[in-house]
PDB file of C-alpha atoms in Angstrom:
ATOM      1  CA  MET A   1       0.174   0.051  -0.131  1.00 76.00           C
ATOM      2  CA  ASP A   2       1.625   3.473  -1.313  1.00 84.00           C
ATOM      3  CA  SER A   3       1.451   6.329   1.344  1.00 85.00           C
ATOM      4  CA  ALA A   4      -1.268   8.337  -0.607  1.00 87.00           C
ATOM      5  CA  GLN A   5      -3.451   5.216   0.183  1.00 94.00           C
ATOM      6  CA  ALA A   6      -2.487   5.004   3.862  1.00 91.00           C
ATOM      7  CA  GLU A   7      -3.651   8.231   4.368  1.00 92.00           C
ATOM      8  CA  GLN A   8      -6.284   8.283   2.818  1.00 93.00           C
ATOM      9  CA  GLU A   9      -7.811   4.865   3.872  1.00 95.00           C
ATOM     10  CA  ARG A  10      -6.770   6.299   7.330  1.00 94.00           C
ATOM     11  CA  ILE A  11      -9.302   5.350  10.320  1.00 94.00           C
ATOM     12  CA  GLY A  12     -10.731   6.867  13.717  1.00 92.00           C
ATOM     13  CA  PRO A  13      -9.278   5.575  16.995  1.00 91.00           C
ATOM     14  CA  LYS A  14     -12.850   4.594  17.420  1.00 93.00           C
ATOM     15  CA  PHE A  15     -13.378   1.963  14.255  1.00 96.00           C
ATOM     16  CA  GLU A  16     -14.840  -0.830  14.506  1.00 97.00           C
ATOM     17  CA  ARG A  17     -15.246  -3.431  11.223  1.00 97.00           C
ATOM     18  CA  ALA A  18     -17.969  -4.823  13.280  1.00 98.00           C
ATOM     19  CA  ILE A  19     -20.246  -2.057  14.079  1.00 98.00           C
ATOM     20  CA  LEU A  20     -19.906  -0.781  10.819  1.00 98.00           C
ATOM     21  CA  LEU A  21     -21.197  -3.807   9.435  1.00 98.00           C
ATOM     22  CA  GLU A  22     -24.300  -3.720  11.758  1.00 98.00           C
ATOM     23  CA  THR A  23     -24.488   0.368  10.513  1.00 98.00           C
ATOM     24  CA  ARG A  24     -24.943  -1.003   7.391  1.00 98.00           C
ATOM     25  CA  GLU A  25     -27.120  -3.998   7.927  1.00 98.00           C
ATOM     26  CA  ARG A  26     -29.541  -1.144  10.190  1.00 98.00           C
ATOM     27  CA  THR A  27     -29.145   1.071   7.636  1.00 98.00           C
ATOM     28  CA  ARG A  28     -30.451  -0.910   4.760  1.00 98.00           C
ATOM     29  CA  ASN A  29     -32.949  -2.807   6.617  1.00 98.00           C
ATOM     30  CA  LEU A  30     -34.713   0.814   7.539  1.00 98.00           C
ATOM     31  CA  MET A  31     -34.410   2.124   3.895  1.00 98.00           C
ATOM     32  CA  HIS A  32     -36.565  -0.713   2.443  1.00 98.00           C
ATOM     33  CA  GLU A  33     -39.405  -0.906   5.524  1.00 98.00           C
ATOM     34  CA  VAL A  34     -39.726   2.841   4.257  1.00 98.00           C
ATOM     35  CA  ALA A  35     -39.874   2.132   0.562  1.00 98.00           C
ATOM     36  CA  ALA A  36     -42.346  -0.839   1.082  1.00 98.00           C
ATOM     37  CA  ARG A  37     -44.719   2.390   2.658  1.00 98.00           C
ATOM     38  CA  ILE A  38     -44.253   4.575   0.027  1.00 98.00           C
ATOM     39  CA  VAL A  39     -47.344   4.700  -2.264  1.00 98.00           C
ATOM     40  CA  PRO A  40     -48.528   6.619  -5.549  1.00 98.00           C
ATOM     41  CA  GLY A  41     -49.938   9.467  -4.751  1.00 98.00           C
ATOM     42  CA  MET A  42     -47.417  10.456  -1.489  1.00 98.00           C
ATOM     43  CA  ILE A  43     -46.405  14.290  -1.872  1.00 98.00           C
ATOM     44  CA  GLU A  44     -42.218  13.811  -1.670  1.00 98.00           C
ATOM     45  CA  GLU A  45     -41.728  15.731   1.459  1.00 98.00           C
ATOM     46  CA  ASP A  46     -44.133  13.669   3.302  1.00 98.00           C
ATOM     47  CA  ALA A  47     -41.614  10.618   2.416  1.00 98.00           C
ATOM     48  CA  VAL A  48     -38.931  12.374   3.911  1.00 98.00           C
ATOM     49  CA  ALA A  49     -40.906  12.752   6.850  1.00 98.00           C
ATOM     50  CA  LEU A  50     -41.768   8.994   7.201  1.00 98.00           C
ATOM     51  CA  MET A  51     -38.201   8.334   6.902  1.00 98.00           C
ATOM     52  CA  ARG A  52     -37.194  10.925   8.994  1.00 98.00           C
ATOM     53  CA  ARG A  53     -39.364   9.293  11.748  1.00 98.00           C
ATOM     54  CA  THR A  54     -38.375   5.975  11.240  1.00 98.00           C
ATOM     55  CA  LEU A  55     -34.900   6.640  11.496  1.00 98.00           C
ATOM     56  CA  LYS A  56     -35.665   8.385  14.998  1.00 98.00           C
ATOM     57  CA  GLU A  57     -37.486   5.457  16.200  1.00 97.00           C
ATOM     58  CA  ALA A  58     -34.749   2.968  15.576  1.00 97.00           C
ATOM     59  CA  ASP A  59     -32.347   5.960  17.326  1.00 97.00           C
ATOM     60  CA  MET A  60     -30.241   6.543  13.888  1.00 97.00           C
ATOM     61  CA  LEU A  61     -31.645   9.866  13.010  1.00 94.00           C
ATOM     62  CA  ARG A  62     -28.573  11.748  13.346  1.00 94.00           C
ATOM     63  CA  GLY A  63     -26.789  11.410  10.030  1.00 95.00           C
ATOM     64  CA  TRP A  64     -23.264  12.017   8.313  1.00 95.00           C
ATOM     65  CA  HIS A  65     -25.311  13.168   5.511  1.00 95.00           C
ATOM     66  CA  GLY A  66     -28.966  14.551   4.677  1.00 95.00           C
ATOM     67  CA  ILE A  67     -31.775  12.261   4.125  1.00 97.00           C
ATOM     68  CA  HIS A  68     -32.930  11.764   0.609  1.00 97.00           C
ATOM     69  CA  VAL A  69     -35.660  10.609  -1.062  1.00 98.00           C
ATOM     70  CA  ARG A  70     -36.074  11.819  -4.653  1.00 98.00           C
ATOM     71  CA  PHE A  71     -39.770  10.945  -6.801  1.00 98.00           C
ATOM     72  CA  GLY A  72     -39.618  10.819 -10.839  1.00 98.00           C
ATOM     73  CA  PRO A  73     -37.895  14.084 -11.745  1.00 98.00           C
ATOM     74  CA  ASN A  74     -36.523  14.378  -8.619  1.00 98.00           C
ATOM     75  CA  THR A  75     -34.457  11.339  -9.286  1.00 98.00           C
ATOM     76  CA  LEU A  76     -32.245  13.433 -12.227  1.00 97.00           C
ATOM     77  CA  LYS A  77     -31.292  15.118  -8.932  1.00 95.00           C
ATOM     78  CA  ASN A  78     -27.903  15.068  -7.885  1.00 91.00           C
ATOM     79  CA  PHE A  79     -26.761  14.212  -4.195  1.00 90.00           C
ATOM     80  CA  GLY A  80     -27.290  17.682  -1.723  1.00 87.00           C
ATOM     81  CA  ALA A  81     -29.039  19.456  -4.796  1.00 93.00           C
ATOM     82  CA  PRO A  82     -32.845  20.476  -3.289  1.00 95.00           C
ATOM     83  CA  SER A  83     -35.758  18.504  -4.752  1.00 97.00           C
ATOM     84  CA  ALA A  84     -38.432  20.285  -7.372  1.00 97.00           C
ATOM     85  CA  PRO A  85     -40.965  20.529  -4.040  1.00 98.00           C
ATOM     86  CA  GLY A  86     -44.468  19.179  -4.071  1.00 98.00           C
ATOM     87  CA  MET A  87     -43.810  16.067  -5.958  1.00 98.00           C
ATOM     88  CA  VAL A  88     -46.283  13.360  -5.712  1.00 98.00           C
ATOM     89  CA  LEU A  89     -45.753  10.399  -6.712  1.00 98.00           C
ATOM     90  CA  ARG A  90     -47.683   8.644 -10.055  1.00 98.00           C
ATOM     91  CA  GLU A  91     -49.599   5.855 -10.127  1.00 98.00           C
ATOM     92  CA  ASN A  92     -46.975   4.200 -12.586  1.00 98.00           C
ATOM     93  CA  ASP A  93     -43.135   5.761 -11.587  1.00 98.00           C
ATOM     94  CA  ILE A  94     -40.146   5.848  -9.893  1.00 98.00           C
ATOM     95  CA  PHE A  95     -38.300   6.947  -6.777  1.00 98.00           C
ATOM     96  CA  PHE A  96     -34.938   6.181  -4.598  1.00 98.00           C
ATOM     97  CA  ILE A  97     -33.835   6.703  -0.986  1.00 98.00           C
ATOM     98  CA  ASP A  98     -30.594   7.557  -0.429  1.00 98.00           C
ATOM     99  CA  ILE A  99     -29.821   7.551   3.685  1.00 98.00           C
ATOM    100  CA  GLY A 100     -26.379   8.051   5.903  1.00 98.00           C
ATOM    101  CA  PRO A 101     -27.348   7.643   9.349  1.00 98.00           C
ATOM    102  CA  VAL A 102     -24.831   7.176  12.365  1.00 98.00           C
ATOM    103  CA  TRP A 103     -25.223   4.464  15.100  1.00 97.00           C
ATOM    104  CA  ARG A 104     -22.672   3.751  17.429  1.00 97.00           C
ATOM    105  CA  GLY A 105     -20.330   6.635  16.334  1.00 97.00           C
ATOM    106  CA  HIS A 106     -19.796   4.676  12.895  1.00 98.00           C
ATOM    107  CA  GLU A 107     -21.665   5.738   9.624  1.00 98.00           C
ATOM    108  CA  GLY A 108     -24.061   4.153   7.116  1.00 98.00           C
ATOM    109  CA  ASP A 109     -24.713   4.547   3.762  1.00 98.00           C
ATOM    110  CA  ALA A 110     -27.760   3.181   1.961  1.00 98.00           C
ATOM    111  CA  GLY A 111     -29.131   3.840  -1.283  1.00 98.00           C
ATOM    112  CA  ALA A 112     -31.659   2.174  -3.857  1.00 98.00           C
ATOM    113  CA  THR A 113     -34.272   2.858  -6.441  1.00 98.00           C
ATOM    114  CA  PHE A 114     -37.788   1.251  -6.147  1.00 98.00           C
ATOM    115  CA  THR A 115     -40.249   1.365  -8.747  1.00 98.00           C
ATOM    116  CA  VAL A 116     -44.223   1.564  -8.396  1.00 98.00           C
ATOM    117  CA  GLY A 117     -46.662   0.458 -11.174  1.00 98.00           C
ATOM    118  CA  ASN A 118     -45.508  -1.078 -14.718  1.00 97.00           C
ATOM    119  CA  ASP A 119     -44.178   1.207 -16.646  1.00 98.00           C
ATOM    120  CA  PRO A 120     -41.377  -0.901 -18.225  1.00 98.00           C
ATOM    121  CA  ALA A 121     -38.360   1.461 -18.986  1.00 98.00           C
ATOM    122  CA  MET A 122     -38.352   2.469 -15.419  1.00 98.00           C
ATOM    123  CA  ARG A 123     -38.700  -0.816 -13.697  1.00 98.00           C
ATOM    124  CA  GLN A 124     -35.893  -1.608 -16.148  1.00 98.00           C
ATOM    125  CA  ALA A 125     -33.861   0.927 -14.649  1.00 98.00           C
ATOM    126  CA  ALA A 126     -34.237  -0.142 -11.350  1.00 98.00           C
ATOM    127  CA  GLU A 127     -32.900  -3.396 -12.124  1.00 98.00           C
ATOM    128  CA  ASP A 128     -30.158  -2.300 -14.313  1.00 98.00           C
ATOM    129  CA  VAL A 129     -28.853   0.064 -11.969  1.00 98.00           C
ATOM    130  CA  LYS A 130     -28.559  -3.081  -9.583  1.00 98.00           C
ATOM    131  CA  THR A 131     -27.039  -5.273 -12.281  1.00 98.00           C
ATOM    132  CA  VAL A 132     -23.677  -1.770 -13.088  1.00 98.00           C
ATOM    133  CA  PHE A 133     -23.184  -2.067  -9.610  1.00 98.00           C
ATOM    134  CA  ASP A 134     -22.999  -5.596  -8.867  1.00 98.00           C
ATOM    135  CA  ALA A 135     -20.545  -6.145 -12.125  1.00 98.00           C
ATOM    136  CA  THR A 136     -18.406  -3.080 -11.549  1.00 98.00           C
ATOM    137  CA  ARG A 137     -18.141  -4.528  -7.264  1.00 98.00           C
ATOM    138  CA  THR A 138     -17.488  -8.192  -8.850  1.00 98.00           C
ATOM    139  CA  ARG A 139     -14.368  -6.296 -11.284  1.00 97.00           C
ATOM    140  CA  TRP A 140     -13.233  -4.940  -7.848  1.00 98.00           C
ATOM    141  CA  ALA A 141     -13.087  -8.094  -6.046  1.00 97.00           C
ATOM    142  CA  GLU A 142     -11.188 -10.010  -8.604  1.00 97.00           C
ATOM    143  CA  ASP A 143      -9.381  -7.877 -11.057  1.00 96.00           C
ATOM    144  CA  GLY A 144      -8.072  -5.623  -8.091  1.00 95.00           C
ATOM    145  CA  LEU A 145      -9.116  -2.215  -9.987  1.00 96.00           C
ATOM    146  CA  SER A 146      -8.499   0.945  -9.151  1.00 97.00           C
ATOM    147  CA  GLY A 147     -11.143   3.373  -7.877  1.00 97.00           C
ATOM    148  CA  ALA A 148     -10.938   5.503 -11.517  1.00 97.00           C
ATOM    149  CA  ALA A 149     -11.088   2.346 -13.281  1.00 98.00           C
ATOM    150  CA  LEU A 150     -14.088   1.362 -11.602  1.00 98.00           C
ATOM    151  CA  TYR A 151     -15.978   4.121 -12.585  1.00 98.00           C
ATOM    152  CA  ARG A 152     -14.426   3.583 -15.989  1.00 98.00           C
ATOM    153  CA  PHE A 153     -15.664  -0.248 -16.338  1.00 98.00           C
ATOM    154  CA  ALA A 154     -19.044   1.349 -15.037  1.00 98.00           C
ATOM    155  CA  GLU A 155     -19.395   3.764 -17.800  1.00 98.00           C
ATOM    156  CA  GLN A 156     -18.711   1.038 -20.365  1.00 98.00           C
ATOM    157  CA  GLU A 157     -21.396  -1.371 -18.619  1.00 98.00           C
ATOM    158  CA  ALA A 158     -24.155   1.315 -18.172  1.00 98.00           C
ATOM    159  CA  GLU A 159     -23.928   2.417 -22.329  1.00 98.00           C
ATOM    160  CA  ARG A 160     -23.572  -1.258 -22.678  1.00 98.00           C
ATOM    161  CA  LEU A 161     -27.060  -1.184 -21.139  1.00 98.00           C
ATOM    162  CA  GLY A 162     -28.633   1.858 -22.500  1.00 98.00           C
ATOM    163  CA  TRP A 163     -28.006   4.143 -20.192  1.00 98.00           C
ATOM    164  CA  MET A 164     -26.631   7.652 -19.047  1.00 98.00           C
ATOM    165  CA  LEU A 165     -23.631   7.235 -15.903  1.00 98.00           C
ATOM    166  CA  ASN A 166     -23.705  10.126 -14.012  1.00 97.00           C
ATOM    167  CA  LEU A 167     -20.149  10.577 -12.652  1.00 96.00           C
ATOM    168  CA  GLU A 168     -20.265  12.883 -10.900  1.00 94.00           C
ATOM    169  CA  MET A 169     -22.077  10.311  -8.075  1.00 95.00           C
ATOM    170  CA  ALA A 170     -18.323   9.208  -7.030  1.00 96.00           C
ATOM    171  CA  GLY A 171     -17.799   7.167  -4.504  1.00 97.00           C
ATOM    172  CA  HIS A 172     -16.493   8.150  -1.128  1.00 97.00           C
ATOM    173  CA  ARG A 173     -15.089   6.844   2.198  1.00 96.00           C
ATOM    174  CA  LEU A 174     -16.822   5.245   4.728  1.00 96.00           C
ATOM    175  CA  ALA A 175     -15.371   4.966   8.500  1.00 95.00           C
ATOM    176  CA  ASP A 176     -16.328   5.649  12.243  1.00 96.00           C
ATOM    177  CA  PHE A 177     -18.010   8.960  11.968  1.00 96.00           C
ATOM    178  CA  PRO A 178     -16.867  11.643  10.892  1.00 94.00           C
ATOM    179  CA  HIS A 179     -14.785  10.124   8.220  1.00 93.00           C
ATOM    180  CA  ALA A 180     -13.937  13.700   6.149  1.00 91.00           C
ATOM    181  CA  ILE A 181     -11.683  14.589   8.721  1.00 89.00           C
ATOM    182  CA  MET A 182      -9.263  11.921   7.333  1.00 86.00           C
ATOM    183  CA  HIS A 183     -10.452  11.883   4.022  1.00 87.00           C
ATOM    184  CA  ASP A 184     -13.556  13.327   2.076  1.00 88.00           C
ATOM    185  CA  GLY A 185     -12.652  12.361  -1.737  1.00 91.00           C
ATOM    186  CA  ALA A 186     -14.194  10.652  -4.487  1.00 96.00           C
ATOM    187  CA  LEU A 187     -14.080   6.815  -5.143  1.00 97.00           C
ATOM    188  CA  LEU A 188     -13.499   7.990  -8.609  1.00 97.00           C
ATOM    189  CA  GLU A 189     -10.111   9.983  -8.128  1.00 96.00           C
ATOM    190  CA  ALA A 190      -8.672   6.360  -6.019  1.00 95.00           C
ATOM    191  CA  ASP A 191      -5.710   5.552  -8.417  1.00 95.00           C
ATOM    192  CA  TYR A 192      -4.985   2.397  -6.242  1.00 96.00           C
ATOM    193  CA  ALA A 193      -7.427  -0.398  -5.608  1.00 96.00           C
ATOM    194  CA  PRO A 194     -10.020   0.189  -2.548  1.00 97.00           C
ATOM    195  CA  SER A 195      -9.539  -1.600   0.314  1.00 97.00           C
ATOM    196  CA  THR A 196     -12.219  -3.756   1.374  1.00 97.00           C
ATOM    197  CA  GLY A 197     -14.872  -1.954   3.853  1.00 97.00           C
ATOM    198  CA  LEU A 198     -13.965   1.372   3.470  1.00 97.00           C
ATOM    199  CA  TRP A 199     -15.323   2.921   0.556  1.00 98.00           C
ATOM    200  CA  VAL A 200     -18.934   3.055  -0.709  1.00 98.00           C
ATOM    201  CA  LEU A 201     -19.772   2.677  -4.582  1.00 98.00           C
ATOM    202  CA  GLU A 202     -22.462   4.759  -5.825  1.00 98.00           C
ATOM    203  CA  ILE A 203     -23.858   4.225  -9.076  1.00 98.00           C
ATOM    204  CA  GLN A 204     -26.451   6.571 -11.126  1.00 98.00           C
ATOM    205  CA  ILE A 205     -27.736   5.679 -14.334  1.00 98.00           C
ATOM    206  CA  ARG A 206     -30.129   7.843 -16.021  1.00 98.00           C
ATOM    207  CA  HIS A 207     -32.629   7.499 -18.998  1.00 98.00           C
ATOM    208  CA  PRO A 208     -31.118   9.135 -22.646  1.00 97.00           C
ATOM    209  CA  GLU A 209     -34.295  10.737 -23.400  1.00 97.00           C
ATOM    210  CA  ARG A 210     -36.681  10.279 -20.099  1.00 98.00           C
ATOM    211  CA  PRO A 211     -36.397  12.462 -17.476  1.00 98.00           C
ATOM    212  CA  PHE A 212     -35.509  10.111 -14.575  1.00 98.00           C
ATOM    213  CA  SER A 213     -32.856   8.293 -12.916  1.00 98.00           C
ATOM    214  CA  ALA A 214     -32.015   5.116 -11.217  1.00 98.00           C
ATOM    215  CA  PHE A 215     -29.419   5.111  -8.171  1.00 98.00           C
ATOM    216  CA  TYR A 216     -28.164   1.828  -6.177  1.00 98.00           C
ATOM    217  CA  GLU A 217     -25.133   2.252  -3.611  1.00 98.00           C
ATOM    218  CA  ASP A 218     -23.408  -0.066  -0.805  1.00 98.00           C
ATOM    219  CA  LEU A 219     -19.980  -0.205   0.682  1.00 98.00           C
ATOM    220  CA  LEU A 220     -17.195  -2.452  -1.184  1.00 98.00           C
ATOM    221  CA  LEU A 221     -17.333  -5.504   0.903  1.00 97.00           C
ATOM    222  CA  LYS A 222     -15.057  -8.859  -0.183  1.00 91.00           C
TER     223      LYS A 222
END
């Protein structure tokens, strides 16, 4: 491991891998619990409030980033960009959830896309974003590609399936809270093979013509 990688992969004094993995599991479970309760006719702001209440009940309301639930055209928004207000989930629609709660001093980060109704392109996007994620994670695990190479591969995979990859959603570190005091750069910028259990791979694909995208993220684990 070179000095740059060692510096960027530093962890804090309270880091425990077992707690990070427990945080990951709790975070993903809460995301899916809320997704199952989001239905057509709901306003996006109400879904965000539902996610917030659910995290609070689980003692995971404190987060290292804000709560994002995006409906329809708002799924095109980059991380941190405000949603267009008052977006209502339609009968045939797409949405994603992106949350980053803290549990026992460790950071969680979960993101996934869900659909309602039977719009075939939206359903395909929700499936294909996971396909691109899985293929990219496999290349990392088997071939030891650098972060930069992983995103070049992900871009090719997205294009092969007929989608456009958003390279501004470029992955990041995760650790004991707050990871940003140790390293706040993007996975896309890493010129080395990222170590297991320290980096989140983010994939966002958008339709080449219609106003929606699909998003998926998870911790890189072997």
